[in-house]
Coordinates of C-alpha atoms (C1' of nucleotides) in Angstrom, one line a residue:
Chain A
X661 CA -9.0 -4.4 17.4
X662 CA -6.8 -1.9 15.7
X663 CA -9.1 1.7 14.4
X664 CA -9.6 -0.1 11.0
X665 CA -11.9 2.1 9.2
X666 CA -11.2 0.3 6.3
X667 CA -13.3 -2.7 5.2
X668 CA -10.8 -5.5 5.0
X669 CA -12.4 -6.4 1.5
X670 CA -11.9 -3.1 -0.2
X671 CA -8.0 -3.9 1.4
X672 CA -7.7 -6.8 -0.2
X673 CA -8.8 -5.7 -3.6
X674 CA -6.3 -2.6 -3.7
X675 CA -3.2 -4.3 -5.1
X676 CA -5.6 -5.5 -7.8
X677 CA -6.5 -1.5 -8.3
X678 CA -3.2 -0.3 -8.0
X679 CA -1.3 -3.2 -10.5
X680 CA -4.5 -1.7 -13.2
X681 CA -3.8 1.9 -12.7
X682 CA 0.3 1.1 -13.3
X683 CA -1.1 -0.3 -16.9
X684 CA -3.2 2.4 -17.3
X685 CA -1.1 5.2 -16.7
X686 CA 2.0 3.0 -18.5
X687 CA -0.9 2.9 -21.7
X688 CA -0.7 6.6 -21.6
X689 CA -4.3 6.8 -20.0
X690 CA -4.8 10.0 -17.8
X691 CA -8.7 9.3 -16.7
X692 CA -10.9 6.9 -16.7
X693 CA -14.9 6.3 -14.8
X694 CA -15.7 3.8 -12.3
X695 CA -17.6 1.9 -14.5
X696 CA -14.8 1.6 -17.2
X697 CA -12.1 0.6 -14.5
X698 CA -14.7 -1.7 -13.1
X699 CA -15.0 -3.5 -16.4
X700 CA -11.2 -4.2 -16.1
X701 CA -11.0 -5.5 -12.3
X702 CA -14.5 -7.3 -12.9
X703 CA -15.7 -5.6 -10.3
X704 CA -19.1 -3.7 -9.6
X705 CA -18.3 0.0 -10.9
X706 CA -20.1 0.6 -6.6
X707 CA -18.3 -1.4 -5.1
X708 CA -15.3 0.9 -6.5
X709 CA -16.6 3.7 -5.8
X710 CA -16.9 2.9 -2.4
X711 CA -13.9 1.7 -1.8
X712 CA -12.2 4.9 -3.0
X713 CA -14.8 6.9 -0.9
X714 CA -13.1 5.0 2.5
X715 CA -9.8 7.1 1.8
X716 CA -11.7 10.3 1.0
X717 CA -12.6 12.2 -2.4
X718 CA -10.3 10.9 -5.0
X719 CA -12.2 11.5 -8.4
X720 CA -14.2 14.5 -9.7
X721 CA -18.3 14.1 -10.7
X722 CA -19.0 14.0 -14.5
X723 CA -14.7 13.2 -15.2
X724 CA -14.1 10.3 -13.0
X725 CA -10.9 9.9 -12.0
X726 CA -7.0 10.8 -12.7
X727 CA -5.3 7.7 -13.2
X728 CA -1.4 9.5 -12.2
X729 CA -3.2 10.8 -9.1
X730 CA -4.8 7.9 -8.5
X731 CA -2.0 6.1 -8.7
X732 CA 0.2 7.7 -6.5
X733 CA -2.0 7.5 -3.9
X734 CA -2.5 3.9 -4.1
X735 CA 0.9 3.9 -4.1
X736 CA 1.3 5.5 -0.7
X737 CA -1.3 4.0 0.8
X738 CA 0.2 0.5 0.1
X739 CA 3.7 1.5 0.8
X740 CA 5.0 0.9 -2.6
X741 CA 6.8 4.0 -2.7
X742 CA 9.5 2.5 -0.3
X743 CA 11.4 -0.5 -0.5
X744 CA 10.0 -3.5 1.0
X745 CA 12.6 -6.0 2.4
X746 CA 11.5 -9.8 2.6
X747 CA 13.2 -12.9 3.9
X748 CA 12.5 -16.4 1.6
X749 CA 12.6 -19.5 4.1
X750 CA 13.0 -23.2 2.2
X751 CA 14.7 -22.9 -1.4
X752 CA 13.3 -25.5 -2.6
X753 CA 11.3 -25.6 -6.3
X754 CA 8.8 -23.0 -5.4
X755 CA 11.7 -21.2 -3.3
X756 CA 14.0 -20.9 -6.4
X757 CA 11.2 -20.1 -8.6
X758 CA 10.4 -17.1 -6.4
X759 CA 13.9 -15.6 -5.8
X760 CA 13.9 -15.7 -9.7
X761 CA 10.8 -13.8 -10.3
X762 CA 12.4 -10.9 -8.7
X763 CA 9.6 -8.8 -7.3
X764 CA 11.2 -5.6 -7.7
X765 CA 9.8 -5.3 -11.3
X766 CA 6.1 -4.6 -10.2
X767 CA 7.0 -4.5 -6.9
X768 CA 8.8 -2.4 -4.3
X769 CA 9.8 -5.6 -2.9
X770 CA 13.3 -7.1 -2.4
X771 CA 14.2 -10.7 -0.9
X772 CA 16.9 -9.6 0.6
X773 CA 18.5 -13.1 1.9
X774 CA 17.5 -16.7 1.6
X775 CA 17.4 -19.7 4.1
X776 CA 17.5 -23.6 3.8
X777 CA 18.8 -26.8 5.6
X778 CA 20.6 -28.1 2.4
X779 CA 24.0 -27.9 3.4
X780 CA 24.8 -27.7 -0.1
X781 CA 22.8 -24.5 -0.6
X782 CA 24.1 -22.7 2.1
X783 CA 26.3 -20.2 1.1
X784 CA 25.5 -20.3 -2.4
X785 CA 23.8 -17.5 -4.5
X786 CA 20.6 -18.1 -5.8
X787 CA 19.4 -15.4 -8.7
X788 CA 21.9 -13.1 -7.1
X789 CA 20.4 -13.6 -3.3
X790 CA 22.5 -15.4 -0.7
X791 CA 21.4 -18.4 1.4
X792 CA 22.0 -18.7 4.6
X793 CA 21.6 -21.9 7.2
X794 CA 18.3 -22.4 9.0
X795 CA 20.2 -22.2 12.2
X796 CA 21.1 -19.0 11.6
X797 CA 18.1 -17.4 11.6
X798 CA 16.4 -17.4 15.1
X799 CA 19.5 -15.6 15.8
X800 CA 19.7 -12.8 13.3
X801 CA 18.2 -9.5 13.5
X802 CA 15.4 -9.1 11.1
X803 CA 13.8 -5.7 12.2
X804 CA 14.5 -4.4 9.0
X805 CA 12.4 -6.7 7.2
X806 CA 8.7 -6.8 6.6
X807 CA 8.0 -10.3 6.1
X808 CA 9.1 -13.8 5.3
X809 CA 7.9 -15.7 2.7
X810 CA 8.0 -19.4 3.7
X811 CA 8.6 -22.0 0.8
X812 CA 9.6 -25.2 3.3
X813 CA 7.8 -28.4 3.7
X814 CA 4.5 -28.3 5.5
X815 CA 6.5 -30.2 8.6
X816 CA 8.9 -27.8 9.0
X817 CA 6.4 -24.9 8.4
X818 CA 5.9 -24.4 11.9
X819 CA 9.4 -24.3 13.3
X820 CA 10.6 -21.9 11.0
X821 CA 8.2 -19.6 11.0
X822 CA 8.8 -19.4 14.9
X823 CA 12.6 -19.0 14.2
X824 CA 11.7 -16.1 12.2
X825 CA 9.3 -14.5 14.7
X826 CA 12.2 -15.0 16.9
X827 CA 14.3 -12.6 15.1
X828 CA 11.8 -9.8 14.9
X829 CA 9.7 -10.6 11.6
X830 CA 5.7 -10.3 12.3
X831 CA 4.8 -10.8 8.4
X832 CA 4.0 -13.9 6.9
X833 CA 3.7 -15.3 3.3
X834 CA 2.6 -19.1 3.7
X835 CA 2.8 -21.5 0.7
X836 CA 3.5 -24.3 3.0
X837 CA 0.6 -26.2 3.5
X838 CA -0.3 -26.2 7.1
X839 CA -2.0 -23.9 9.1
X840 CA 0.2 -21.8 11.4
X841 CA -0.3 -21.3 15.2
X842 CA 1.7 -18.2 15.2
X843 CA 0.7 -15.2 18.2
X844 CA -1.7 -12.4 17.8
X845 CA 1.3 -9.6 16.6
X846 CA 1.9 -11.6 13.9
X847 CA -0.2 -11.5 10.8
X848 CA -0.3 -14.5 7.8
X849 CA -1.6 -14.9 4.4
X850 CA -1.7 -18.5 3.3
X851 CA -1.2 -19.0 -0.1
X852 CA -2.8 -22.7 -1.2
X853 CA -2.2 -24.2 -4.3
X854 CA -3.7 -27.8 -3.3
X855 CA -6.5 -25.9 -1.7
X856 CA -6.8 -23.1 -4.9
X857 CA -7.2 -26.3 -6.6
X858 CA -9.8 -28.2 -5.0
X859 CA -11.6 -25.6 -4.8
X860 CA -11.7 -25.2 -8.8
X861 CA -12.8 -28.4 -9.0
X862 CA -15.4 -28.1 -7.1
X863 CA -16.9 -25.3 -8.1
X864 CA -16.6 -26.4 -11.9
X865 CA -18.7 -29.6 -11.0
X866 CA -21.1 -27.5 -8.7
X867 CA -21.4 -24.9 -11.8
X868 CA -22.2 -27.6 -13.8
X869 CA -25.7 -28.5 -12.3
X870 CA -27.3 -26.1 -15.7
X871 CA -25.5 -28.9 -17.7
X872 CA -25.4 -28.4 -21.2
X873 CA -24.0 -32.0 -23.9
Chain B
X1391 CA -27.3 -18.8 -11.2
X1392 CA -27.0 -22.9 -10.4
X1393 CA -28.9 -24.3 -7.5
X1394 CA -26.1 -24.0 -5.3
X1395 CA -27.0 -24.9 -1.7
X1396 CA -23.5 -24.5 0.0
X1397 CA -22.4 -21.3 0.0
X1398 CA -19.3 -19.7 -1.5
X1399 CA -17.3 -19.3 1.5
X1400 CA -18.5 -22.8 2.7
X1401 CA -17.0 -24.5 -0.1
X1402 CA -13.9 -22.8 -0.3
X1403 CA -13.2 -23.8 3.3
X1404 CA -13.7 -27.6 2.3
X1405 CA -10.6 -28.3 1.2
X1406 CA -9.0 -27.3 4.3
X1407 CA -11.1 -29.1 6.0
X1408 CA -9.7 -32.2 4.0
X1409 CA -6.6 -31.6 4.5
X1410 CA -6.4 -31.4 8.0
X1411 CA -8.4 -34.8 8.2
X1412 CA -6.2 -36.9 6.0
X1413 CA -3.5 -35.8 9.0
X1414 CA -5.5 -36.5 11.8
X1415 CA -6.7 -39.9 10.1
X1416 CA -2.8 -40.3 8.8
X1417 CA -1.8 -39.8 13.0
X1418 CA -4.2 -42.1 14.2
X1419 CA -7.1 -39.7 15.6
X1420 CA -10.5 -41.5 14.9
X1421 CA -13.0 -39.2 16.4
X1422 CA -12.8 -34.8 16.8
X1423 CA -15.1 -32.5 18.5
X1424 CA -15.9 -29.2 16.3
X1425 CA -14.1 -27.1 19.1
X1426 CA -10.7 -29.1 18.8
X1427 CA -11.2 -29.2 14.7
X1428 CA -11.6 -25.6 15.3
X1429 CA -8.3 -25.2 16.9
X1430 CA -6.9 -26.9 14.1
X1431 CA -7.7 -24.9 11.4
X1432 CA -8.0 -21.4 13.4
X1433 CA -12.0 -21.1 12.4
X1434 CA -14.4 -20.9 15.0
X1435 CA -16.2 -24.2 16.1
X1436 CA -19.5 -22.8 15.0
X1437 CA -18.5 -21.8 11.6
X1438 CA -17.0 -25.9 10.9
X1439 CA -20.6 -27.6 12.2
X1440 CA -22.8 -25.2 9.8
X1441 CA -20.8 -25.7 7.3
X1442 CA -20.9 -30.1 7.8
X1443 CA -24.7 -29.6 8.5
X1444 CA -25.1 -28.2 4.9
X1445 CA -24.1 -31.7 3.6
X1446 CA -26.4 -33.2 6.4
X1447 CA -25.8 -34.6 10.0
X1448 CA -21.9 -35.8 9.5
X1449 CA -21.6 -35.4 13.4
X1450 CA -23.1 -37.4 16.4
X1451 CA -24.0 -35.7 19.3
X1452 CA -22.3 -35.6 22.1
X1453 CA -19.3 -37.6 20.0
X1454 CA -18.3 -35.3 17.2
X1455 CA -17.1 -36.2 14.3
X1456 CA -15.7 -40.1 13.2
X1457 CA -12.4 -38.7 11.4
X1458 CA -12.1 -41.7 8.9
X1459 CA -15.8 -41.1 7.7
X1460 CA -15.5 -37.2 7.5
X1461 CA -12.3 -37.8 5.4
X1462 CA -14.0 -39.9 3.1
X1463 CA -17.4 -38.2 2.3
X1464 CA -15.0 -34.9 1.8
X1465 CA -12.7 -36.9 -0.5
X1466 CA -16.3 -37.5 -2.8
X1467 CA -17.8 -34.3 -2.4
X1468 CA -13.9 -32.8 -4.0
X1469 CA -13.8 -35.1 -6.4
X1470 CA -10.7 -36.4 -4.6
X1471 CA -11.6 -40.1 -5.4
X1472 CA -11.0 -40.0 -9.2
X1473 CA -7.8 -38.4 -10.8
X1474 CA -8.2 -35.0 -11.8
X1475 CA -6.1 -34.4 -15.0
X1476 CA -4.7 -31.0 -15.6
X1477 CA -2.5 -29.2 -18.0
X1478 CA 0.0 -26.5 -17.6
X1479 CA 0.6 -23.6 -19.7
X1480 CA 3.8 -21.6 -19.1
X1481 CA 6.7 -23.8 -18.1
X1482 CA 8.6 -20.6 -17.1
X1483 CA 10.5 -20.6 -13.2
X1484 CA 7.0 -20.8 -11.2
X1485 CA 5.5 -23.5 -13.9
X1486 CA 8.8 -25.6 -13.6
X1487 CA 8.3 -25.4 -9.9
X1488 CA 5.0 -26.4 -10.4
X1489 CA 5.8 -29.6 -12.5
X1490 CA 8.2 -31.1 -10.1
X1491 CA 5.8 -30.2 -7.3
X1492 CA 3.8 -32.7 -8.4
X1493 CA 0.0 -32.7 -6.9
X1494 CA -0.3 -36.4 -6.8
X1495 CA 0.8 -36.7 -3.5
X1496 CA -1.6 -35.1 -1.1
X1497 CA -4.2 -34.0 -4.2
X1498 CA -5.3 -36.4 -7.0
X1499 CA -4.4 -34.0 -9.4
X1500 CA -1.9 -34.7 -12.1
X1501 CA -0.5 -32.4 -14.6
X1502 CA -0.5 -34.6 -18.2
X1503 CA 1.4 -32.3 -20.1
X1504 CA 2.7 -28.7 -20.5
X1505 CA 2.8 -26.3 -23.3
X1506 CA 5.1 -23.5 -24.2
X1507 CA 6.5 -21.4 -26.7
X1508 CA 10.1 -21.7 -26.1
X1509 CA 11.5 -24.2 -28.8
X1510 CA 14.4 -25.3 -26.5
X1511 CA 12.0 -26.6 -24.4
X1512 CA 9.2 -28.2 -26.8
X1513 CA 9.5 -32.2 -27.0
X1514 CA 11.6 -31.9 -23.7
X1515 CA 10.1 -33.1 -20.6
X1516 CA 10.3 -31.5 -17.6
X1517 CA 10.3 -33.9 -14.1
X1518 CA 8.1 -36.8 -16.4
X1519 CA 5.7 -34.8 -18.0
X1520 CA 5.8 -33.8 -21.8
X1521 CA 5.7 -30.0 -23.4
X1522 CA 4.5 -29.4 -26.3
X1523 CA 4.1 -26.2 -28.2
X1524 CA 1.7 -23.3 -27.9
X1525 CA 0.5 -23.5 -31.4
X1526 CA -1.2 -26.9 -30.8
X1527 CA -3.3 -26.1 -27.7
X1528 CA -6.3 -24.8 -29.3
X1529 CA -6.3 -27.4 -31.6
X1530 CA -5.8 -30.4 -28.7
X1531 CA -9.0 -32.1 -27.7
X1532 CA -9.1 -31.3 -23.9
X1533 CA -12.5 -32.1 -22.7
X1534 CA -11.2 -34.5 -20.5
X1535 CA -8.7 -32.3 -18.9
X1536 CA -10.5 -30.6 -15.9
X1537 CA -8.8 -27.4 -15.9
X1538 CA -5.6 -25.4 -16.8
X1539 CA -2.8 -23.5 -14.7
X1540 CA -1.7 -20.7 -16.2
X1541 CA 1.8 -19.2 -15.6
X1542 CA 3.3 -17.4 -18.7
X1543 CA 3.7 -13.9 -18.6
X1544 CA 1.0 -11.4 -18.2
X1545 CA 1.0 -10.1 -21.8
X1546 CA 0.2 -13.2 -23.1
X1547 CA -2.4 -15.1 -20.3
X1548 CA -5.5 -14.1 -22.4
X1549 CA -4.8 -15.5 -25.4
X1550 CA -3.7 -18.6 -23.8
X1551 CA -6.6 -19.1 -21.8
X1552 CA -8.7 -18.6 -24.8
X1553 CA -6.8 -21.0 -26.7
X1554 CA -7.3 -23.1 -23.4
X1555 CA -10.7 -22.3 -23.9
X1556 CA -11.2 -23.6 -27.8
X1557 CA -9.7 -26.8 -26.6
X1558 CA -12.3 -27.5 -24.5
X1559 CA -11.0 -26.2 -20.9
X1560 CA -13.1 -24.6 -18.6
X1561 CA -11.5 -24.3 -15.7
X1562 CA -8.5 -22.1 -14.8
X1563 CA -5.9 -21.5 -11.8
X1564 CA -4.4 -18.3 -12.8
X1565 CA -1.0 -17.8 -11.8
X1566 CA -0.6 -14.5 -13.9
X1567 CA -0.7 -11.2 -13.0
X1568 CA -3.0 -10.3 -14.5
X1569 CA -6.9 -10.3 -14.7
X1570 CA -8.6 -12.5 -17.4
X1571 CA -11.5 -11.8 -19.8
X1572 CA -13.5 -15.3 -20.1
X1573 CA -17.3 -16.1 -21.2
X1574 CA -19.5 -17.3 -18.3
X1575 CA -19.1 -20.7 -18.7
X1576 CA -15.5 -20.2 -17.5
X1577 CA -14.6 -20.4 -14.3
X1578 CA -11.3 -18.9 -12.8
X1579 CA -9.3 -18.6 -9.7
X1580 CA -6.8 -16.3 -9.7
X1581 CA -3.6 -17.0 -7.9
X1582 CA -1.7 -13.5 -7.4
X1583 CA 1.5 -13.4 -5.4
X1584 CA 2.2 -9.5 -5.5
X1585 CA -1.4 -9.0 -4.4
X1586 CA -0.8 -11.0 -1.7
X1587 CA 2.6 -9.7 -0.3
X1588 CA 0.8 -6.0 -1.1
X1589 CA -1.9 -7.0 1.0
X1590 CA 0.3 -8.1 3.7
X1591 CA 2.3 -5.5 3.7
X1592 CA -1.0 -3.2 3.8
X1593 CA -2.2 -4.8 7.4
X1594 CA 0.7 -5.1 9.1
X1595 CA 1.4 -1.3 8.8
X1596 CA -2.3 -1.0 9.4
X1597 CA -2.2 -3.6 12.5
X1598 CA -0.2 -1.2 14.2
X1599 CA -2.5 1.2 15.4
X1600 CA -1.3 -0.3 18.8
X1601 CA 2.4 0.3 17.5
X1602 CA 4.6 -0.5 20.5
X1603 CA 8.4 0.5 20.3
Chain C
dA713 C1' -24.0 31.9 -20.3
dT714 C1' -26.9 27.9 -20.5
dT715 C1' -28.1 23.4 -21.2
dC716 C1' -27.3 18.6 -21.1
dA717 C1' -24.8 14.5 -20.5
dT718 C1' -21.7 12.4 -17.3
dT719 C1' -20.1 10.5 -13.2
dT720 C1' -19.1 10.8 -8.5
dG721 C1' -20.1 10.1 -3.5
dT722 C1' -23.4 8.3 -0.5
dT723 C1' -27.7 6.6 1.5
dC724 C1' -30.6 2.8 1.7
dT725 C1' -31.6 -2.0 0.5
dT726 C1' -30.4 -6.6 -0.1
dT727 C1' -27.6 -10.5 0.3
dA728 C1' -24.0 -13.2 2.4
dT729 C1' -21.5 -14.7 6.3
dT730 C1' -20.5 -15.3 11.0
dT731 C1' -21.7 -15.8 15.7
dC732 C1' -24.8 -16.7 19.6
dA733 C1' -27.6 -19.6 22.2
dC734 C1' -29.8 -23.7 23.3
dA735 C1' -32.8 -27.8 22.8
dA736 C1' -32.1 -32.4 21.3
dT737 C1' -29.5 -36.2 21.4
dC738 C1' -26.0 -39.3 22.1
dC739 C1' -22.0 -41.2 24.7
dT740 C1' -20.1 -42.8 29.0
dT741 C1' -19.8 -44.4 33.4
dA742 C1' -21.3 -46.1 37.5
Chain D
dT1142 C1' -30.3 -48.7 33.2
dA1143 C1' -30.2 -44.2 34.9
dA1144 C1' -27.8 -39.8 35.4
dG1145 C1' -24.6 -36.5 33.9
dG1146 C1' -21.6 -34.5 30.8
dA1147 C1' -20.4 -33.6 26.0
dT1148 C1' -21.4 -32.1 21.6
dT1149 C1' -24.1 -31.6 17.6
dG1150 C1' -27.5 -29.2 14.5
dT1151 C1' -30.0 -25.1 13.9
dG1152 C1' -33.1 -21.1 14.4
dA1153 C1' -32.4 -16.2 15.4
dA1154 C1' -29.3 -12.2 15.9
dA1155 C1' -25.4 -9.6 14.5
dT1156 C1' -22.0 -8.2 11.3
dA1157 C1' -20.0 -7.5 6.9
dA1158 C1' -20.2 -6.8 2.1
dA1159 C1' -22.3 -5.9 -2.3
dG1160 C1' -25.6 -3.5 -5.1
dA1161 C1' -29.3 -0.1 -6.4
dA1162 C1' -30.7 4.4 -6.9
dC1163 C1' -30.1 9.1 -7.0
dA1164 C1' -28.9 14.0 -5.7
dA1165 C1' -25.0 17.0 -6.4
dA1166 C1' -21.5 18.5 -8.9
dT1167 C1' -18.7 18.8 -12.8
dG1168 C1' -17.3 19.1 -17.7
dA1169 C1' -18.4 19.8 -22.4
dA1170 C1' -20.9 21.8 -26.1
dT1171 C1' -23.4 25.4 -28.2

DNA sequence: ATTCATTTGTTCTTTATTTCACAATCCTTA
DNA sequence: TAAGGATTGTGAAATAAAGAACAAATGAAT
């Protein structure tokens, strides 16, 4: 429903804009044309064009565009200029690895607290972030925080991600592979490594058909 | 270019569709209508039978789909009924995580050996498989390894994948941040976890149009 | 100042994907 | 074995996304 002017494609590729333009300005860049960004991305020089044009006139004809203004207003726009407060649900391998990439480097984003079953994680610190008990969770208030980032089996994917809806989060980051059944105010992005994989596999055997030795 | 009859989003969508098979075979269903499939994997029902009608008539009227058969002419068409043998470069936090994941369970998909620069962790092995060093990966005869997963840092994901590359790899799941420069005959996936929590982050904000209390 | 090269913003066209609608067909049950 | 209900497979329509083309505007150079 919601008045998304927006195309949800140009959404999706923003992060991807906004990660260059942080090289960019960090490589001391202060412009640069469609057509030269669009050589970065891998992206038709258009398509970026067009998707800037959704948010209104954010370059100048015959300079192209100011990567620090540019910038910023991605920022904005994608609410990196305010700290983001996650939840990580299942420390596990993928769990662990995750509270140790510490997001706040490239991203305004904090895991804030950690969850598990293990009774010998619970209270523990993990890369300087708390765990807590699963059964904690349906009862705490998560308002505060944006999302949860679930990193538990696929068979308990489900019941935790209710738990967590249960104490106000609507955000989902799934690497759990299952599909959730979660209500409408919620909103997940599934994150498939088996799937990411058979995919690849396919496609290089599908490429493959102009086969060459 | 490649006479390729399925399309793109078609394919990606197969190995979902596999997935949820194997369970339904694993729990004992032996037939599913496209509606209840649908359910399943949130996709509408019309959506799942084009995309089985590209391969032929899977289906029979009036019956749907025999779950057991479905399973097994998607397990062929992914390559899922030979082992797929992949290396991993970067055995980092996420690449550790990735090595005691192992795929073998629910994907025929092992990793045969890892490479990275650290020198602690050359000749080690990490949950059974092997690291070696960086410097011997373009010089390794790959061309029976089906593709690569990259996790090392940003700053250094292109010159591994083009070390990759000389060694005969031609497929890639890119687990860096970063967007890489290959010749056509490459074929990448990208894997980017800040682009997807940025995304998130982006439509739930924006899903609130209809923001109540 | 004037000219020329550059590059955006945008309209129009093309391609890709999803959804609708329904005839054809098969299963099931009496 | 006949009738009725279920469900597929698929053309046609609708929607979404990408790409081509170019006028309008700007910057740079003389």
């Amino acid at each position: 429903m919601a008045s998304q002017t927006v195309p949800q494609a140009t959404a999706e590729r923003l992060p991807l804009y906004y990660r260059t333009l942080q090289q960019l300005v960090a490589n001391g860049k202060t412009r640069i044309s469609s057509s030269k960004f669009g050589e970065l991305v891998q992206i038709d020089s258009t398509t970026i064009r067009k998707d800037f044009s959704y948010f209104g006139a954010l370059g100048r004809k015959g300079y192209g565009y100011d990567t620090q203004y540019l910038m910023d207003f991605l920022k904005k726009t994608l609410y990196q200029d305010e700290l983001n407060r996650v939840i990580l649900i299942g420390v596990g391998h993928l769990g662990t690895a995750l509270l140790n990439h510490n997001f706040l480097k490239n991203n305004n984003t904090q895991i804030v607290r950690a969850y598990d079953v293990d009774p010998k994680k619970i209270g523990t610190k993990v890369s300087g972030t708390k765990v807590f008990a699963m059964d904690e969770l349906a009862a705490n208030d998560h308002h505060e925080i944006v999302a949860a980032i679930l990193t538990v089996p696929a068979a308990q994917a489900q019941e935790a991600a209710e738990k967590a809806l249960a104490s106000g989060i609507r955000g989902f980051l799934n690497f759990s592979p299952t599909t959730l059944n979660l209500p409408e105010n919620a909103y997940v992005r599934h994150v498939d490594m088996t799937v990411e994989l058979q995919a690849l596999i396919y496609f290089l055997n599908h490429s493959m058909e102009t086969k060459n030795s």
